[in-house]
Amino acid sequence: MPVPYDLDLIFSALADPTRRAILSMLLEDDMAVSDVAAPFGISLAAISKHLVTLAAAGLIQQERRGRITWCKLDPEGMRAAAVWMRGFGQLDPLDLDDFERFLASQLSGLELEDDRN
């Protein structure tokens, strides 16, 4: 079954910390573009570019109400990425304790070699 969203666009959009922060803000409620821009130290034009990227990825929707453009989350875009990532949940979880013990044994082996030289 084809995915209706372009995962490359979604993950590219999510790669930027400003865009992730915008998505977190929109979790609370729909926001006007000017309200989205307020906490950031960048221009309204720069925020607009971020919003265009998020909309193109299907992560948000923008709606014009009078002279104000409102933004809201589109959960379907994020759902497509989550479904794709969920497929990797069937992999065995990495046991970090075993990995840490392995590294410690390797490092102690190197220390013993250094002491001999």
C-alpha positions as a LaTeX table, in Angstrom:
\begin{tabular}{lrrr}
\hline
Residue & $x$ (\AA) & $y$ (\AA) & $z$ (\AA) \\
\hline
Met1 & 0.00 & 0.00 & 0.00 \\
Pro2 & 1.58 & 3.34 & $-1.00$ \\
Val3 & 2.15 & 5.92 & 1.72 \\
Pro4 & 0.15 & 9.08 & 0.95 \\
Tyr5 & 2.87 & 11.26 & 2.43 \\
Asp6 & 6.43 & 11.72 & 1.22 \\
Leu7 & 8.58 & 10.42 & 4.08 \\
Asp8 & 11.64 & 12.24 & 2.73 \\
Leu9 & 9.80 & 15.56 & 3.07 \\
Ile10 & 8.54 & 14.66 & 6.53 \\
Phe11 & 11.93 & 13.66 & 7.92 \\
Ser12 & 13.62 & 16.62 & 6.23 \\
Ala13 & 11.10 & 18.94 & 7.87 \\
Leu14 & 11.61 & 17.26 & 11.25 \\
Ala15 & 15.40 & 17.58 & 10.98 \\
Asp16 & 15.29 & 21.30 & 11.76 \\
Pro17 & 15.06 & 22.28 & 15.45 \\
Thr18 & 13.04 & 25.43 & 14.71 \\
Arg19 & 10.43 & 23.40 & 12.85 \\
Arg20 & 10.29 & 20.84 & 15.67 \\
Ala21 & 9.74 & 23.71 & 18.13 \\
Ile22 & 6.93 & 25.06 & 15.95 \\
Leu23 & 5.27 & 21.64 & 15.92 \\
Ser24 & 5.55 & 21.48 & 19.72 \\
Met25 & 3.87 & 24.87 & 19.99 \\
Leu26 & 1.06 & 23.76 & 17.69 \\
Leu27 & 0.42 & 20.75 & 19.93 \\
Glu28 & $-1.19$ & 23.21 & 22.36 \\
Asp29 & $-3.55$ & 24.96 & 19.94 \\
Asp30 & $-3.92$ & 26.50 & 16.49 \\
Met31 & $-1.84$ & 29.65 & 16.18 \\
Ala32 & $-1.63$ & 32.71 & 13.97 \\
Val33 & 1.62 & 32.99 & 12.03 \\
Ser34 & 2.59 & 36.09 & 14.02 \\
Asp35 & 2.11 & 34.15 & 17.27 \\
Val36 & 4.23 & 31.29 & 15.95 \\
Ala37 & 7.01 & 33.77 & 15.12 \\
Ala38 & 6.93 & 35.58 & 18.48 \\
Pro39 & 9.27 & 33.29 & 20.51 \\
Phe40 & 11.92 & 33.09 & 17.79 \\
Gly41 & 14.60 & 35.66 & 17.12 \\
Ile42 & 14.14 & 35.43 & 13.36 \\
Ser43 & 12.11 & 37.35 & 10.81 \\
Leu44 & 8.51 & 36.67 & 9.94 \\
Ala45 & 9.69 & 35.75 & 6.44 \\
Ala46 & 12.02 & 33.08 & 7.88 \\
Ile47 & 9.19 & 31.65 & 9.99 \\
Ser48 & 6.96 & 31.65 & 6.91 \\
Lys49 & 9.55 & 29.55 & 5.06 \\
His50 & 9.59 & 27.06 & 7.93 \\
Leu51 & 5.79 & 26.92 & 7.84 \\
Val52 & 5.79 & 26.32 & 4.08 \\
Thr53 & 8.21 & 23.41 & 4.60 \\
Leu54 & 6.00 & 21.93 & 7.34 \\
Ala55 & 2.89 & 22.33 & 5.17 \\
Ala56 & 4.59 & 20.78 & 2.13 \\
Ala57 & 5.51 & 17.78 & 4.30 \\
Gly58 & 1.89 & 17.44 & 5.39 \\
Leu59 & 2.69 & 18.14 & 9.04 \\
Ile60 & 0.60 & 21.31 & 9.35 \\
Gln61 & $-2.27$ & 23.00 & 7.59 \\
Gln62 & $-2.59$ & 26.72 & 7.05 \\
Glu63 & $-5.91$ & 28.50 & 6.80 \\
Arg64 & $-6.59$ & 32.11 & 6.00 \\
Arg65 & $-9.20$ & 33.74 & 8.25 \\
Gly66 & $-9.63$ & 37.32 & 7.15 \\
Arg67 & $-6.20$ & 38.91 & 7.11 \\
Ile68 & $-4.67$ & 36.35 & 9.46 \\
Thr69 & $-3.15$ & 33.01 & 8.48 \\
Trp70 & $-3.67$ & 30.31 & 11.09 \\
Cys71 & $-1.60$ & 27.16 & 11.47 \\
Lys72 & $-2.69$ & 23.85 & 12.92 \\
Leu73 & $-1.17$ & 20.41 & 13.18 \\
Asp74 & $-2.10$ & 17.80 & 10.61 \\
Pro75 & $-1.70$ & 14.55 & 12.56 \\
Glu76 & $-1.89$ & 12.41 & 9.42 \\
Gly77 & 1.58 & 13.49 & 8.27 \\
Met78 & 3.16 & 12.54 & 11.56 \\
Arg79 & 1.16 & 9.31 & 11.61 \\
Ala80 & 2.70 & 8.27 & 8.27 \\
Ala81 & 6.19 & 8.70 & 9.73 \\
Ala82 & 5.23 & 6.92 & 12.95 \\
Val83 & 3.80 & 3.95 & 11.05 \\
Trp84 & 6.99 & 3.68 & 9.01 \\
Met85 & 9.19 & 3.88 & 12.13 \\
Arg86 & 7.02 & 1.39 & 14.02 \\
Gly87 & 8.18 & $-1.26$ & 11.55 \\
Phe88 & 11.62 & $-1.03$ & 13.13 \\
Gly89 & 10.20 & $-1.69$ & 16.59 \\
Gln90 & 10.39 & $-5.39$ & 15.82 \\
Leu91 & 14.17 & $-5.28$ & 16.10 \\
Asp92 & 15.68 & $-6.52$ & 19.34 \\
Pro93 & 16.35 & $-3.63$ & 21.70 \\
Leu94 & 19.99 & $-2.77$ & 22.22 \\
Asp95 & 21.20 & $-3.86$ & 25.63 \\
Leu96 & 23.33 & $-0.89$ & 26.65 \\
Asp97 & 24.51 & $-2.60$ & 29.84 \\
Asp98 & 26.08 & $-5.43$ & 27.82 \\
Phe99 & 27.57 & $-2.91$ & 25.43 \\
Glu100 & 29.04 & $-0.91$ & 28.32 \\
Arg101 & 30.60 & $-4.07$ & 29.81 \\
Phe102 & 32.05 & $-4.94$ & 26.40 \\
Leu103 & 33.59 & $-1.49$ & 26.05 \\
Ala104 & 35.00 & $-1.63$ & 29.58 \\
Ser105 & 36.63 & $-4.99$ & 28.86 \\
Gln106 & 38.12 & $-3.67$ & 25.63 \\
Leu107 & 39.44 & $-0.54$ & 27.31 \\
Ser108 & 40.94 & $-2.47$ & 30.22 \\
Gly109 & 42.66 & $-4.75$ & 27.70 \\
Leu110 & 44.19 & $-1.70$ & 26.01 \\
Glu111 & 45.33 & $-0.30$ & 29.36 \\
Leu112 & 47.10 & $-3.60$ & 30.17 \\
Glu113 & 48.91 & $-3.50$ & 26.80 \\
Asp114 & 50.02 & 0.10 & 27.44 \\
Asp115 & 51.36 & $-0.89$ & 30.88 \\
Arg116 & 53.44 & $-3.68$ & 29.33 \\
Asn117 & 55.03 & $-1.34$ & 26.79 \\
\hline
\end{tabular}
